[in-house]
PDB file of C-alpha atoms in Angstrom:
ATOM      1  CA  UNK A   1       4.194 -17.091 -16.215  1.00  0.00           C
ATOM      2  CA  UNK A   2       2.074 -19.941 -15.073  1.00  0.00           C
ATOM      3  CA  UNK A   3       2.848 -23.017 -14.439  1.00  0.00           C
ATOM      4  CA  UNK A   4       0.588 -26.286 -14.025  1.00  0.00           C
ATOM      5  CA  UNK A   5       2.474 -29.059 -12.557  1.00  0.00           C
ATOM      6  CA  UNK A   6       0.898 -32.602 -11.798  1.00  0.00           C
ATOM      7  CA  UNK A   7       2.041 -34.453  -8.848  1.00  0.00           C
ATOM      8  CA  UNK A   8       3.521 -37.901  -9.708  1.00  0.00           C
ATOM      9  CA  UNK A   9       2.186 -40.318  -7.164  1.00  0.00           C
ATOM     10  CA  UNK A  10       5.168 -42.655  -5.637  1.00  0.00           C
ATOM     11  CA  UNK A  11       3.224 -44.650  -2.812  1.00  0.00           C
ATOM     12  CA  UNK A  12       1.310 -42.550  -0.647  1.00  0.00           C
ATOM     13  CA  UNK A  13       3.657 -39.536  -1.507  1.00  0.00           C
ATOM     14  CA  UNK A  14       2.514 -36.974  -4.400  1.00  0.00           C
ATOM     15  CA  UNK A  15       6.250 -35.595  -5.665  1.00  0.00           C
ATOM     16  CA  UNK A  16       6.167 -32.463  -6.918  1.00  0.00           C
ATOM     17  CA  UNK A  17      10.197 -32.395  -8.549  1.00  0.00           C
ATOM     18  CA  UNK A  18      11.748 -29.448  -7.657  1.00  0.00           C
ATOM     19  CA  UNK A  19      13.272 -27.584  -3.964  1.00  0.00           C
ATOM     20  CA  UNK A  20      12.180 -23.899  -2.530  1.00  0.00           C
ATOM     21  CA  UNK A  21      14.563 -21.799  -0.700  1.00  0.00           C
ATOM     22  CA  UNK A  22      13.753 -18.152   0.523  1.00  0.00           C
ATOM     23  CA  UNK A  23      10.609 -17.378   2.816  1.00  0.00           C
ATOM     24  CA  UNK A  24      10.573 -13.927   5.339  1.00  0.00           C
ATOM     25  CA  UNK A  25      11.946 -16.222   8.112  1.00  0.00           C
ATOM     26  CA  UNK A  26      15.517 -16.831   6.282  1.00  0.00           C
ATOM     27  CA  UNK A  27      18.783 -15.048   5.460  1.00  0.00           C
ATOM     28  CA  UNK A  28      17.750 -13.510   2.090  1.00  0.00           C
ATOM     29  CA  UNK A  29      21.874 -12.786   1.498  1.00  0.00           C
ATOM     30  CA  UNK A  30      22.061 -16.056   1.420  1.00  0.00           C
ATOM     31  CA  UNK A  31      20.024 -16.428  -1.584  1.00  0.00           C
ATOM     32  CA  UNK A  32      21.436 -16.672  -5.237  1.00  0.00           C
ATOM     33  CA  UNK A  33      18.492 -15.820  -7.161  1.00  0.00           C
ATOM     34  CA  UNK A  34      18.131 -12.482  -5.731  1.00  0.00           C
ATOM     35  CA  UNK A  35      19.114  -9.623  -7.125  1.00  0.00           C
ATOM     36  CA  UNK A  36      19.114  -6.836  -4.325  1.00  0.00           C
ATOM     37  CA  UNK A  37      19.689  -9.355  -1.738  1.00  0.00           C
ATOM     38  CA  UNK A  38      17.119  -8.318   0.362  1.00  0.00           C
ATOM     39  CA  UNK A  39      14.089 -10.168  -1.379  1.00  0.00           C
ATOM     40  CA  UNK A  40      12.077 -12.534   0.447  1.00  0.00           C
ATOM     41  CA  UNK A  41      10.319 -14.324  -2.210  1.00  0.00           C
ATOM     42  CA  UNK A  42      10.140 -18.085  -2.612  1.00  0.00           C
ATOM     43  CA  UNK A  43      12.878 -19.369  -5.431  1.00  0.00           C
ATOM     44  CA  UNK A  44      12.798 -22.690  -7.018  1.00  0.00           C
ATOM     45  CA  UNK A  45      16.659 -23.711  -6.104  1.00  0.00           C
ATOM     46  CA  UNK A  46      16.348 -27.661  -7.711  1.00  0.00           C
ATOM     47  CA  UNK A  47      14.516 -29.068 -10.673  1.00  0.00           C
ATOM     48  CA  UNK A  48      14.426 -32.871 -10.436  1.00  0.00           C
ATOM     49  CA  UNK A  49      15.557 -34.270 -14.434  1.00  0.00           C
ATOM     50  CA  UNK A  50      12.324 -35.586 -15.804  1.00  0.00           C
ATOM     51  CA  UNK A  51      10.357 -34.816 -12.727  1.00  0.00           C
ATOM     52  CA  UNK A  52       6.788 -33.461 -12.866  1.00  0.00           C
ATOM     53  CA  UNK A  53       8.162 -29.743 -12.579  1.00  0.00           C
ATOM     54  CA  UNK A  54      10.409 -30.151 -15.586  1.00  0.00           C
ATOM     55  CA  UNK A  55       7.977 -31.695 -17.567  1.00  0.00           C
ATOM     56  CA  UNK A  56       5.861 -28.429 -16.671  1.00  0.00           C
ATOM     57  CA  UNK A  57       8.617 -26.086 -17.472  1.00  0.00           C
ATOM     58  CA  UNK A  58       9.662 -24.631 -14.190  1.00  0.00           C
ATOM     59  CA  UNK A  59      13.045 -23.863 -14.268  1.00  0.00           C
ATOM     60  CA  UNK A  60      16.013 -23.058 -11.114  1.00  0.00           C
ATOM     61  CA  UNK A  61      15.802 -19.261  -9.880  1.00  0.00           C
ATOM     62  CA  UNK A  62      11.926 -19.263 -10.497  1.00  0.00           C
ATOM     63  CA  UNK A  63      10.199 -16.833  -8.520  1.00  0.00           C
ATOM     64  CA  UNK A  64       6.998 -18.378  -7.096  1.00  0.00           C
ATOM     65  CA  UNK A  65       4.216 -15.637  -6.418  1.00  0.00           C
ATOM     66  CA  UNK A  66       1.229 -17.399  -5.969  1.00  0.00           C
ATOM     67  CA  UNK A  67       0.530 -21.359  -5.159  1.00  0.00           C
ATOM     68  CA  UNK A  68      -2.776 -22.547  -6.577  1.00  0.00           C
ATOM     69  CA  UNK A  69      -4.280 -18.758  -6.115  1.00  0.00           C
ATOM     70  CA  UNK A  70      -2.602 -18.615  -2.570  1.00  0.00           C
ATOM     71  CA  UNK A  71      -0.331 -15.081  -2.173  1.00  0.00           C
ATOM     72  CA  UNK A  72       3.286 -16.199  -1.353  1.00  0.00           C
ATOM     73  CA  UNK A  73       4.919 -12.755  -1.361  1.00  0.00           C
ATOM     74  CA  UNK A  74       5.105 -12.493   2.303  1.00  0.00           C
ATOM     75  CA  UNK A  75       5.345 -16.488   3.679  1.00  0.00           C
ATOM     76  CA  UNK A  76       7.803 -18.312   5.582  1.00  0.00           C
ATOM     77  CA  UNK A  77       9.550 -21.420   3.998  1.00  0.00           C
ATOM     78  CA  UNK A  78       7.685 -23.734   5.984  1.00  0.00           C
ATOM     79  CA  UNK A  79       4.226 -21.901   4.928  1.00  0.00           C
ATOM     80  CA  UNK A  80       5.447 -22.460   1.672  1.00  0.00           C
ATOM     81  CA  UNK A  81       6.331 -25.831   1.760  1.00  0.00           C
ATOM     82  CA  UNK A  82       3.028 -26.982   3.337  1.00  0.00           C
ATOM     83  CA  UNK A  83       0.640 -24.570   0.644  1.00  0.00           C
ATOM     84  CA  UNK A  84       3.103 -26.784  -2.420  1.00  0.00           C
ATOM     85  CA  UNK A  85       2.325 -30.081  -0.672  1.00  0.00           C
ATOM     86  CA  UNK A  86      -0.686 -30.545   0.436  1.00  0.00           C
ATOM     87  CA  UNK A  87      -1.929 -34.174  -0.168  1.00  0.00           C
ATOM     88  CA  UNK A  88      -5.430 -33.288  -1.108  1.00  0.00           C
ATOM     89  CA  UNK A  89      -3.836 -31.660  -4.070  1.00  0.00           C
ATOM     90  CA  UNK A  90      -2.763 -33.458  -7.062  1.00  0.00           C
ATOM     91  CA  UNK A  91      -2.310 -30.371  -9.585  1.00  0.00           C
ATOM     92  CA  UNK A  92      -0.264 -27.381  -8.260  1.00  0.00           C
ATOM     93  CA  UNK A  93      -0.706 -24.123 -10.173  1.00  0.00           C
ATOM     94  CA  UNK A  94       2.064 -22.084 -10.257  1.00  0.00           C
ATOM     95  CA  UNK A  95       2.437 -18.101 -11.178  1.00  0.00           C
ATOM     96  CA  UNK A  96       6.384 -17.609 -11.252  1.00  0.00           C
ATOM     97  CA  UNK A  97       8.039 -14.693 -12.053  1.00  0.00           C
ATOM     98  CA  UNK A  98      11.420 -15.873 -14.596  1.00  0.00           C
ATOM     99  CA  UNK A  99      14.683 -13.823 -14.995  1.00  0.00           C
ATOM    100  CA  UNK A 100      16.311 -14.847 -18.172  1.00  0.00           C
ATOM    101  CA  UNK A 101      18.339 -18.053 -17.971  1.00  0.00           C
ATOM    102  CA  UNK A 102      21.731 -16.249 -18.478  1.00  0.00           C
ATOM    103  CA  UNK A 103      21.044 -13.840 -15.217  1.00  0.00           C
ATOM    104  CA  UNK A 104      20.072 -16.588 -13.184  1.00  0.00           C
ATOM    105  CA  UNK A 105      23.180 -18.443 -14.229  1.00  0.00           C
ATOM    106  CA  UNK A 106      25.747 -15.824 -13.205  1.00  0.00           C
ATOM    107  CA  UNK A 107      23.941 -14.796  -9.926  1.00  0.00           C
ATOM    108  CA  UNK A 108      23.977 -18.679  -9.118  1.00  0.00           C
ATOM    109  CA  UNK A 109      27.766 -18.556 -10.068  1.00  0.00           C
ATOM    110  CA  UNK A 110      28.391 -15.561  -7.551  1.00  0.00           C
ATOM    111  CA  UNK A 111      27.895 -17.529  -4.927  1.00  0.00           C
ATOM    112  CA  UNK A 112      28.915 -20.750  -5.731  1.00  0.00           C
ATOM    113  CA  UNK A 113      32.168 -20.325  -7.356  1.00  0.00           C
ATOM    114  CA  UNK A 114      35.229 -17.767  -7.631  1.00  0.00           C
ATOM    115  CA  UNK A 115      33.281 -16.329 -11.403  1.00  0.00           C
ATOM    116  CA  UNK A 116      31.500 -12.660 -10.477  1.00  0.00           C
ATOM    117  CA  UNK A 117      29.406 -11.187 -12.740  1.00  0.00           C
ATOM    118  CA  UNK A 118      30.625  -7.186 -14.433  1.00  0.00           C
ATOM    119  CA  UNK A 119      27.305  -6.704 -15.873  1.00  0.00           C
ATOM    120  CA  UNK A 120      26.684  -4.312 -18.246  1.00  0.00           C
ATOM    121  CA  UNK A 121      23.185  -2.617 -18.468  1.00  0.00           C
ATOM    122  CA  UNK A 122      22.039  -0.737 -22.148  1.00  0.00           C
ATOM    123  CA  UNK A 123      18.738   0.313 -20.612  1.00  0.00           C
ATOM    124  CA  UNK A 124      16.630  -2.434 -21.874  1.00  0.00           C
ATOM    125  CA  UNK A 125      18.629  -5.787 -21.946  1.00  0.00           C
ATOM    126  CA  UNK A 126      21.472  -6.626 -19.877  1.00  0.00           C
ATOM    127  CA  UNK A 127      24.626  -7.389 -21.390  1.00  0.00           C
ATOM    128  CA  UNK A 128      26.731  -9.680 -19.138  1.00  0.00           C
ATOM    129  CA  UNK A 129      30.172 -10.831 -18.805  1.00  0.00           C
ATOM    130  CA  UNK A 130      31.564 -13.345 -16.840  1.00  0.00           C
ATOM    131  CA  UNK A 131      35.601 -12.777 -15.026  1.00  0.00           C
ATOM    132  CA  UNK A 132      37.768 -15.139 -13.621  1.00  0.00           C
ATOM    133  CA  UNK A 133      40.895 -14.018 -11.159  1.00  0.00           C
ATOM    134  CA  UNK A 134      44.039 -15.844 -12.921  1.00  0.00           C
ATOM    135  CA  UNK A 135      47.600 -14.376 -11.742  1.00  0.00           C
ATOM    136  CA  UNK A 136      49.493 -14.181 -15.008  1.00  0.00           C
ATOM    137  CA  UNK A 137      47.188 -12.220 -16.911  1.00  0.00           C
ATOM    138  CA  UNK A 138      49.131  -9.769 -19.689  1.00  0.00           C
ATOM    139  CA  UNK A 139      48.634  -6.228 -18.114  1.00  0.00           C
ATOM    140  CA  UNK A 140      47.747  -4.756 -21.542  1.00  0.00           C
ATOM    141  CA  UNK A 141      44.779  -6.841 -22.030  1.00  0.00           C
ATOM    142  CA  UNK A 142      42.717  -5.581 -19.190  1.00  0.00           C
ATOM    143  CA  UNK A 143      39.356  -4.664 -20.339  1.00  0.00           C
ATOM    144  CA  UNK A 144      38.072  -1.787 -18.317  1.00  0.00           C
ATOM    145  CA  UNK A 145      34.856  -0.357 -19.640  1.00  0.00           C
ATOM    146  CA  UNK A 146      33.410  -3.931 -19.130  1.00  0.00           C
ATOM    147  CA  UNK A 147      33.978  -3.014 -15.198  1.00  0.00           C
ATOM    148  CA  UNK A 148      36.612  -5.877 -15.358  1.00  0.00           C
ATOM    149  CA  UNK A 149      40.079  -4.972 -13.223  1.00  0.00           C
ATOM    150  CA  UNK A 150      43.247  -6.349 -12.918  1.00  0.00           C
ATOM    151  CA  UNK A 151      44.055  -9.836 -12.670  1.00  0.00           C
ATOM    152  CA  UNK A 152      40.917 -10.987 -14.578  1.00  0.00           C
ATOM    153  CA  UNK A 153      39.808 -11.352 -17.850  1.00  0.00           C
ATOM    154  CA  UNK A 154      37.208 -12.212 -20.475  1.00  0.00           C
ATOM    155  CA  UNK A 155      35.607 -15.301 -20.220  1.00  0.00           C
ATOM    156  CA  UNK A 156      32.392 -15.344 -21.987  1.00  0.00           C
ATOM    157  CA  UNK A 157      31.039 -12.077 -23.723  1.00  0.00           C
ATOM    158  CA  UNK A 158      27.543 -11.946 -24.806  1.00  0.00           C
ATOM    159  CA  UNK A 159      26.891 -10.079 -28.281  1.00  0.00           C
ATOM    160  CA  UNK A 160      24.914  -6.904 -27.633  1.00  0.00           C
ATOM    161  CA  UNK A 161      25.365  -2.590 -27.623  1.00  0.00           C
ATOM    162  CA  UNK A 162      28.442  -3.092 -25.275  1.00  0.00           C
ATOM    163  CA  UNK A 163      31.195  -4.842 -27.786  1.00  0.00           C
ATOM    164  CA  UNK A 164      32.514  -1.322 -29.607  1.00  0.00           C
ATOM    165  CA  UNK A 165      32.774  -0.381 -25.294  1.00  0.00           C
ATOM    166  CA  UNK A 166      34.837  -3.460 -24.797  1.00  0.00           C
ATOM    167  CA  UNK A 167      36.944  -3.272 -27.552  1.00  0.00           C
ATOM    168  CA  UNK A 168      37.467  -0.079 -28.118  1.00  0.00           C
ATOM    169  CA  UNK A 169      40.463   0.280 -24.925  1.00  0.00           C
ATOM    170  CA  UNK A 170      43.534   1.055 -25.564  1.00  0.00           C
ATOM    171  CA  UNK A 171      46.914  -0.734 -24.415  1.00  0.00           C
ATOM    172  CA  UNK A 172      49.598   0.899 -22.270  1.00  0.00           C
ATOM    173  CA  UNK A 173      51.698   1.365 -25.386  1.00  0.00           C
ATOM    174  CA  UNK A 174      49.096   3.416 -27.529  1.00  0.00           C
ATOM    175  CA  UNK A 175      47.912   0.432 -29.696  1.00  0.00           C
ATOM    176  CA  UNK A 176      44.349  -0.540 -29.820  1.00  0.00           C
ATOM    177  CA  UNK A 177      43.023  -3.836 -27.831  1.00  0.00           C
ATOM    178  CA  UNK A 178      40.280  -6.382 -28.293  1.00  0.00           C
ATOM    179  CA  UNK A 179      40.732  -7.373 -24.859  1.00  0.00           C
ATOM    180  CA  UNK A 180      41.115 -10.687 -26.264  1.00  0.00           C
ATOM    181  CA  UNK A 181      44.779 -11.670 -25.497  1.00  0.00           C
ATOM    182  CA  UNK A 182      47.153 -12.109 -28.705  1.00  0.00           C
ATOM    183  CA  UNK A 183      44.912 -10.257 -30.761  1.00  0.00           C
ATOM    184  CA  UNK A 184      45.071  -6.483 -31.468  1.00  0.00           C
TER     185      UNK A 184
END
C-alpha cells in the first residue's frame, strides 16, 4: 500500500506522527509485529491521534518497505530514522506492507499482556482466537481443537470455517460442548 504523508511544520521541526522500531541492528524477538521473529523490517510501533500519519492512513504494525523510493529492507533504525526525517523533505512517501488489523492486534497482545494467540489457519484466512489463563475454569469446557489447553478459555472467537471444529468437542461425560461455559 502507499502511503503519502505531509509533514506538519511545528517551528523549525517537520513532525511526521508516528514511531519506527525494528532495523538489522536490533533484537528482532523483541518485536511484536513480527511474525517469525526473525524479521528485520522497519514497523510503525505509534500513530500520533490526528497526526499527519493518521490523517494519511498509516496504521501500528505497518511494515515500511520503501521511504520516498529509498529500499528499507535491509537498514538500521537509525538509517531509517534519518531517510523519514530529513528536513529538506516535506512529503514522505510511504510503501507499507499491512497485516490485517486483527493479526496485528493479537501479536501486539503476545507480548504485552498475559492473552496468547491459538490461531487457527483454513488455508486462506486466518481464524484467530484469543485465551486467557484463569484458575477456576470448569474442566469440561476446555476447547481443544482451537489449540486452547487447560486452564484457559474462550475469549473472543472470530466467525469463520473453524466454529463446527470448536464446537463440535465433547465433555468428559459424553455430552456435546460449545465450549462456551453453561451452555451445551
Amino acid at each position: 500500500q502507499r502511503i503519502e504523508i505531509h509533514k506538519l511544520r511545528q517551528g523549525d521541526n517537520l513532525i511526521l506522527g508516528f514511531s519506527i522500531g525494528g532495523g538489522i541492528d536490533q533484537d528482532p524477538t523483541q518485536n511484536p509485529f513480527s511474525e517469525d521473529k526473525t524479521d528485520k523490517g522497519i514497523y510503525v510501533t505509534r500513530v500520533t491521534e490526528g497526526g499527519p500519519a493518521e490523517v494519511a492512513g498509516l496504521q501500528i504494525g505497518d511494515k515500511i518497505m520503501q521511504v520516498n523510493g529509498w529500499d528499507m529492507t535491509m537498514v538500521t533504525h537509525d538509517q531509517a530514522r534519518k531517510r523519514l526525517t530529513k528536513r529538506n523533505e516535506e512529503v514522505v512517501r510511504l510503501l507499507v506492507t499491512r497485516q490485517s488489523l486483527q493479526k496485528a492486534v493479537q501479536q501486539s497482545m503476545i507480548t504485552q499482556t498475559h492473552l496468547v494467540d491459538a490461531a487457527l489457519n483454513d488455508g486462506e484466512e486466518t481464524q484467530g482466537y484469543c485465551v486467557e489463563t484463569e484458575e477456576n475454569i470448569i474442566d469440561g469446557h476446555r476447547v481443544h481443537p482451537a489449540g486452547i489447553t487447560d486452564q484457559e478459555f474462550l475469549l473472543e472467537y472470530s466467525a469463520g470455517a473453524q466454529e463446527t471444529e470448536v464446537t463440535s468437542e465433547r465433555r468428559a461425560d459424553g455430552k456435546r460442548s460449545t465450549g462456551i461455559p453453561g451452555e451445551m
